[in-house]
Amino acid sequence: MTKAKILILGSNATRIELRGGGTATIGQYLNETTIPALALIDAGYEVVLATPKGTKPHIDEVSDTIDHFGGDQAAYDRASRFFDDHAAMNDVRTLRSVIEGGLDGYAGVFVPGGHAPVVDLMQDPDAGAILRHFHTTGKPTALLCHGPVVIAAALADAPAFRAALIEGDEAKAADLAEGWIYAGYRMTVFSASEEKIAEQHLLKGELYFDMPKALRIAGGNVSVTPSDFASNVVVDRELITGQNPASDHALAKALIEALGRSTAAA
């Protein structure tokens, strides 16, 4: 018998815009998706994966490596098998169907990283509705690496906010963020200096905005580690954010602890 259901919000994006009109191939990160999901299952929870289109997320090829699993071949193999074969990763629902089925049945929500969620989930109205529900009910809301920028979806007009960031109109973006439910929350996200490394070595181009700036403009109290790619997790009320791929295990631990407190209080 499982303790409760946890909703995982996945992305369907496969390309992201670059300055100058180009794009880069992207996806979700394998470790950021599977390590927290497997930790939840090992802890007795059921995970339900949902995406905007109801199709399986694309895994960014640069993350499909043993290096993101601390060089542990067994951990990498387990994660690969889980993502490829486990029913939880293949019985994918749409965000809309999850909302229509009722969100009260979920004890928490988790958003993995990779650049993909910056493209679709960040401005998805259904993702916004889901986040507002978990905020209102105070249920654990965990987001990893680039995932924390998805909380911008809870804005009244998230697509316009993202468009303003791309246009470089910070004043307009700030105006659009007025009344944001996460304003003043402490949080972390993939840092600007980490992004510069990703842009140079992975994306081969520059993004229109970095994640800390986006969340600060919205009203978030963002902090990052002075050392790039050092594990960092910030917990504030129901919100649990992890900075980078190296934060996968620590975020999973913080989420499971929060779920334990939440279910005990209920």
CSV table of C-alpha atoms in Angstrom, one decimal:
chain,number,residue,atom,x,y,z
A,1,MET,CA,0.0,0.0,0.0
A,2,THR,CA,1.5,3.4,-1.0
A,3,LYS,CA,1.6,6.3,1.3
A,4,ALA,CA,0.2,8.9,-1.2
A,5,LYS,CA,0.4,10.0,-4.8
A,6,ILE,CA,3.0,12.6,-5.9
A,7,LEU,CA,2.5,14.5,-9.2
A,8,ILE,CA,5.6,15.0,-11.5
A,9,LEU,CA,5.3,17.8,-14.0
A,10,GLY,CA,7.3,16.9,-17.1
A,11,SER,CA,8.1,19.0,-20.2
A,12,ASN,CA,7.5,18.3,-23.9
A,13,ALA,CA,9.9,20.9,-25.1
A,14,THR,CA,12.8,19.9,-27.3
A,15,ARG,CA,14.3,23.2,-28.4
A,16,ILE,CA,14.9,26.6,-26.8
A,17,GLU,CA,15.4,30.0,-28.3
A,18,LEU,CA,18.9,31.6,-28.5
A,19,ARG,CA,19.8,35.2,-29.1
A,20,GLY,CA,20.2,35.9,-32.8
A,21,GLY,CA,17.3,33.8,-33.9
A,22,GLY,CA,18.8,30.3,-33.4
A,23,THR,CA,17.7,27.4,-31.2
A,24,ALA,CA,19.4,24.6,-29.3
A,25,THR,CA,18.2,21.1,-28.7
A,26,ILE,CA,17.2,20.5,-25.1
A,27,GLY,CA,15.1,18.2,-22.9
A,28,GLN,CA,14.8,17.1,-19.3
A,29,TYR,CA,17.8,15.8,-17.4
A,30,LEU,CA,17.8,12.0,-16.7
A,31,ASN,CA,19.2,12.2,-13.2
A,32,GLU,CA,16.9,15.1,-12.2
A,33,THR,CA,13.9,13.2,-13.4
A,34,THR,CA,14.7,9.7,-12.1
A,35,ILE,CA,16.6,10.2,-8.9
A,36,PRO,CA,13.9,12.1,-7.1
A,37,ALA,CA,11.2,9.8,-8.6
A,38,LEU,CA,13.0,6.6,-7.6
A,39,ALA,CA,13.6,8.1,-4.1
A,40,LEU,CA,9.9,8.8,-3.8
A,41,ILE,CA,9.0,5.2,-4.9
A,42,ASP,CA,11.6,3.7,-2.5
A,43,ALA,CA,10.0,5.8,0.3
A,44,GLY,CA,6.6,4.3,-0.5
A,45,TYR,CA,5.0,6.9,-2.6
A,46,GLU,CA,3.3,6.5,-6.0
A,47,VAL,CA,4.4,8.9,-8.7
A,48,VAL,CA,2.2,10.1,-11.6
A,49,LEU,CA,3.9,11.8,-14.6
A,50,ALA,CA,2.0,14.5,-16.5
A,51,THR,CA,3.0,16.8,-19.4
A,52,PRO,CA,1.3,19.5,-21.4
A,53,LYS,CA,0.7,17.1,-24.3
A,54,GLY,CA,0.4,13.9,-22.4
A,55,THR,CA,3.4,12.4,-24.1
A,56,LYS,CA,6.7,11.3,-22.6
A,57,PRO,CA,9.3,13.9,-22.0
A,58,HIS,CA,12.5,13.9,-24.1
A,59,ILE,CA,15.7,13.3,-22.2
A,60,ASP,CA,18.5,15.7,-23.0
A,61,GLU,CA,21.3,13.6,-24.5
A,62,VAL,CA,24.0,15.5,-22.5
A,63,SER,CA,22.4,14.2,-19.3
A,64,ASP,CA,22.2,10.6,-20.4
A,65,THR,CA,25.6,9.7,-18.9
A,66,ILE,CA,27.1,8.0,-15.9
A,67,ASP,CA,28.7,11.3,-14.9
A,68,HIS,CA,25.4,12.6,-13.7
A,69,PHE,CA,25.1,9.7,-11.4
A,70,GLY,CA,28.4,10.2,-9.6
A,71,GLY,CA,30.1,7.6,-11.9
A,72,ASP,CA,27.9,4.9,-10.4
A,73,GLN,CA,27.1,2.5,-13.2
A,74,ALA,CA,24.5,0.6,-11.2
A,75,ALA,CA,22.7,3.9,-10.4
A,76,TYR,CA,22.8,5.0,-14.0
A,77,ASP,CA,21.5,1.6,-15.3
A,78,ARG,CA,18.7,1.6,-12.8
A,79,ALA,CA,17.7,5.1,-13.8
A,80,SER,CA,17.8,4.3,-17.5
A,81,ARG,CA,15.7,1.2,-17.0
A,82,PHE,CA,13.2,3.1,-14.9
A,83,PHE,CA,12.7,5.9,-17.4
A,84,ASP,CA,12.5,3.5,-20.3
A,85,ASP,CA,10.4,0.7,-18.9
A,86,HIS,CA,8.5,1.6,-15.7
A,87,ALA,CA,4.8,2.2,-16.0
A,88,ALA,CA,5.1,5.4,-14.0
A,89,MET,CA,7.3,6.9,-16.7
A,90,ASN,CA,5.2,5.6,-19.6
A,91,ASP,CA,1.6,6.0,-18.4
A,92,VAL,CA,1.8,9.8,-19.0
A,93,ARG,CA,-1.2,12.0,-18.5
A,94,THR,CA,-2.0,15.5,-19.7
A,95,LEU,CA,-1.8,18.3,-17.2
A,96,ARG,CA,-5.4,19.1,-18.0
A,97,SER,CA,-6.6,15.6,-17.3
A,98,VAL,CA,-4.9,15.7,-13.9
A,99,ILE,CA,-6.7,18.9,-13.0
A,100,GLU,CA,-10.0,17.5,-14.2
A,101,GLY,CA,-9.4,14.3,-12.2
A,102,GLY,CA,-8.9,16.3,-9.0
A,103,LEU,CA,-5.7,17.6,-7.4
A,104,ASP,CA,-6.7,16.8,-3.8
A,105,GLY,CA,-5.6,13.3,-4.4
A,106,TYR,CA,-1.9,14.3,-4.6
A,107,ALA,CA,0.2,15.0,-1.6
A,108,GLY,CA,2.9,16.9,-3.4
A,109,VAL,CA,4.3,18.0,-6.8
A,110,PHE,CA,7.8,17.8,-8.3
A,111,VAL,CA,9.2,19.5,-11.4
A,112,PRO,CA,12.5,18.2,-12.8
A,113,GLY,CA,15.0,20.4,-14.6
A,114,GLY,CA,16.9,20.5,-17.8
A,115,HIS,CA,16.3,23.5,-20.0
A,116,ALA,CA,13.0,22.1,-21.3
A,117,PRO,CA,10.6,23.4,-18.7
A,118,VAL,CA,11.8,27.0,-19.4
A,119,VAL,CA,10.1,26.7,-22.8
A,120,ASP,CA,6.7,25.2,-22.1
A,121,LEU,CA,5.9,24.6,-18.4
A,122,MET,CA,7.0,28.1,-17.4
A,123,GLN,CA,4.1,29.6,-19.4
A,124,ASP,CA,1.6,26.8,-19.3
A,125,PRO,CA,-1.8,27.8,-17.8
A,126,ASP,CA,-2.5,24.3,-16.5
A,127,ALA,CA,0.9,24.2,-14.8
A,128,GLY,CA,0.0,27.5,-13.2
A,129,ALA,CA,-3.3,26.2,-12.0
A,130,ILE,CA,-1.6,23.1,-10.5
A,131,LEU,CA,1.0,25.2,-8.7
A,132,ARG,CA,-1.7,27.6,-7.3
A,133,HIS,CA,-3.5,24.6,-5.9
A,134,PHE,CA,-0.4,23.3,-4.1
A,135,HIS,CA,0.4,26.7,-2.8
A,136,THR,CA,-3.1,27.3,-1.5
A,137,THR,CA,-3.2,23.9,0.2
A,138,GLY,CA,0.4,24.3,1.5
A,139,LYS,CA,1.5,20.9,0.0
A,140,PRO,CA,5.1,20.3,-0.7
A,141,THR,CA,6.2,21.8,-4.1
A,142,ALA,CA,9.7,20.8,-5.2
A,143,LEU,CA,11.5,22.0,-8.3
A,144,LEU,CA,15.0,21.2,-9.4
A,145,CYS,CA,17.7,23.1,-11.5
A,146,HIS,CA,15.9,25.0,-14.2
A,147,GLY,CA,12.6,23.7,-12.8
A,148,PRO,CA,12.1,26.5,-10.3
A,149,VAL,CA,11.5,29.0,-13.0
A,150,VAL,CA,8.2,27.1,-13.7
A,151,ILE,CA,6.7,28.8,-10.7
A,152,ALA,CA,6.3,31.8,-13.0
A,153,ALA,CA,3.5,29.8,-14.5
A,154,ALA,CA,1.4,30.8,-11.5
A,155,LEU,CA,1.3,34.4,-12.7
A,156,ALA,CA,-1.9,35.7,-14.2
A,157,ASP,CA,-0.3,36.1,-17.6
A,158,ALA,CA,2.8,33.9,-17.6
A,159,PRO,CA,3.2,33.9,-21.5
A,160,ALA,CA,3.4,37.7,-21.5
A,161,PHE,CA,5.9,37.6,-18.6
A,162,ARG,CA,8.1,35.2,-20.5
A,163,ALA,CA,7.8,37.3,-23.7
A,164,ALA,CA,8.8,40.4,-21.7
A,165,LEU,CA,11.9,38.7,-20.5
A,166,ILE,CA,12.8,37.7,-24.0
A,167,GLU,CA,12.3,41.3,-25.1
A,168,GLY,CA,14.5,42.5,-22.3
A,169,ASP,CA,11.7,44.7,-20.9
A,170,GLU,CA,12.3,44.1,-17.2
A,171,ALA,CA,9.9,46.8,-16.2
A,172,LYS,CA,7.0,45.2,-18.1
A,173,ALA,CA,7.9,41.8,-16.7
A,174,ALA,CA,7.9,43.2,-13.1
A,175,ASP,CA,4.5,44.8,-13.7
A,176,LEU,CA,3.1,41.5,-15.0
A,177,ALA,CA,4.5,39.8,-11.9
A,178,GLU,CA,2.5,42.0,-9.5
A,179,GLY,CA,0.6,39.9,-7.0
A,180,TRP,CA,2.7,36.7,-7.6
A,181,ILE,CA,1.9,34.1,-5.0
A,182,TYR,CA,5.6,33.3,-4.5
A,183,ALA,CA,6.8,36.9,-4.0
A,184,GLY,CA,9.2,37.1,-1.1
A,185,TYR,CA,9.8,33.3,-0.9
A,186,ARG,CA,13.4,32.2,-0.5
A,187,MET,CA,14.4,30.0,-3.4
A,188,THR,CA,17.3,28.9,-5.6
A,189,VAL,CA,17.7,28.0,-9.3
A,190,PHE,CA,20.4,27.2,-11.9
A,191,SER,CA,22.8,30.2,-11.5
A,192,ALA,CA,23.8,32.7,-14.1
A,193,SER,CA,27.4,31.6,-13.9
A,194,GLU,CA,26.4,27.9,-14.3
A,195,GLU,CA,24.3,29.0,-17.3
A,196,LYS,CA,27.2,30.7,-18.9
A,197,ILE,CA,29.1,27.3,-18.8
A,198,ALA,CA,26.0,25.5,-20.3
A,199,GLU,CA,25.7,28.2,-23.0
A,200,GLN,CA,29.3,27.8,-24.0
A,201,HIS,CA,29.7,24.1,-23.8
A,202,LEU,CA,26.2,22.7,-24.4
A,203,LEU,CA,23.9,25.2,-26.0
A,204,LYS,CA,26.5,26.9,-28.2
A,205,GLY,CA,24.6,30.1,-27.9
A,206,GLU,CA,23.2,32.6,-25.4
A,207,LEU,CA,19.8,32.4,-23.8
A,208,TYR,CA,17.6,35.5,-23.7
A,209,PHE,CA,17.4,35.5,-19.9
A,210,ASP,CA,19.0,33.7,-17.0
A,211,MET,CA,16.9,32.0,-14.4
A,212,PRO,CA,17.8,33.9,-11.2
A,213,LYS,CA,17.0,37.2,-12.9
A,214,ALA,CA,13.7,35.9,-14.1
A,215,LEU,CA,12.7,34.9,-10.6
A,216,ARG,CA,14.0,38.0,-9.0
A,217,ILE,CA,12.0,40.2,-11.4
A,218,ALA,CA,9.0,38.2,-10.4
A,219,GLY,CA,9.6,38.9,-6.7
A,220,GLY,CA,11.6,35.9,-5.5
A,221,ASN,CA,14.3,36.1,-2.9
A,222,VAL,CA,16.9,34.1,-4.9
A,223,SER,CA,20.2,32.8,-3.6
A,224,VAL,CA,22.8,30.6,-5.3
A,225,THR,CA,26.1,29.0,-4.1
A,226,PRO,CA,29.4,30.8,-4.7
A,227,SER,CA,30.8,27.6,-6.2
A,228,ASP,CA,29.3,26.4,-9.5
A,229,PHE,CA,27.6,23.0,-9.4
A,230,ALA,CA,27.7,22.6,-5.7
A,231,SER,CA,24.6,21.0,-4.2
A,232,ASN,CA,22.2,23.6,-2.8
A,233,VAL,CA,18.6,23.2,-1.6
A,234,VAL,CA,16.4,26.0,-0.2
A,235,VAL,CA,13.2,25.3,1.7
A,236,ASP,CA,10.7,28.1,2.4
A,237,ARG,CA,7.2,27.1,3.5
A,238,GLU,CA,5.8,24.6,1.0
A,239,LEU,CA,8.4,25.5,-1.6
A,240,ILE,CA,11.5,23.3,-2.0
A,241,THR,CA,14.1,24.4,-4.7
A,242,GLY,CA,17.3,22.8,-5.8
A,243,GLN,CA,19.9,24.7,-7.7
A,244,ASN,CA,21.6,22.3,-10.2
A,245,PRO,CA,21.9,18.7,-11.2
A,246,ALA,CA,24.2,18.0,-8.2
A,247,SER,CA,21.2,18.9,-6.0
A,248,ASP,CA,19.2,15.9,-7.1
A,249,HIS,CA,19.6,13.7,-4.0
A,250,ALA,CA,19.4,16.5,-1.5
A,251,LEU,CA,16.2,17.8,-3.1
A,252,ALA,CA,14.7,14.3,-3.0
A,253,LYS,CA,15.5,14.0,0.7
A,254,ALA,CA,14.0,17.4,1.5
A,255,LEU,CA,10.9,16.6,-0.4
A,256,ILE,CA,10.4,13.3,1.3
A,257,GLU,CA,10.9,14.9,4.7
A,258,ALA,CA,8.4,17.6,3.9
A,259,LEU,CA,5.9,15.0,2.7
A,260,GLY,CA,6.3,13.2,6.0
A,261,ARG,CA,5.6,16.4,8.0
A,262,SER,CA,2.7,17.3,5.7
A,263,THR,CA,1.0,13.9,5.9
A,264,ALA,CA,1.5,13.7,9.7
A,265,ALA,CA,-0.1,17.1,10.1
A,266,ALA,CA,-3.0,16.1,8.0
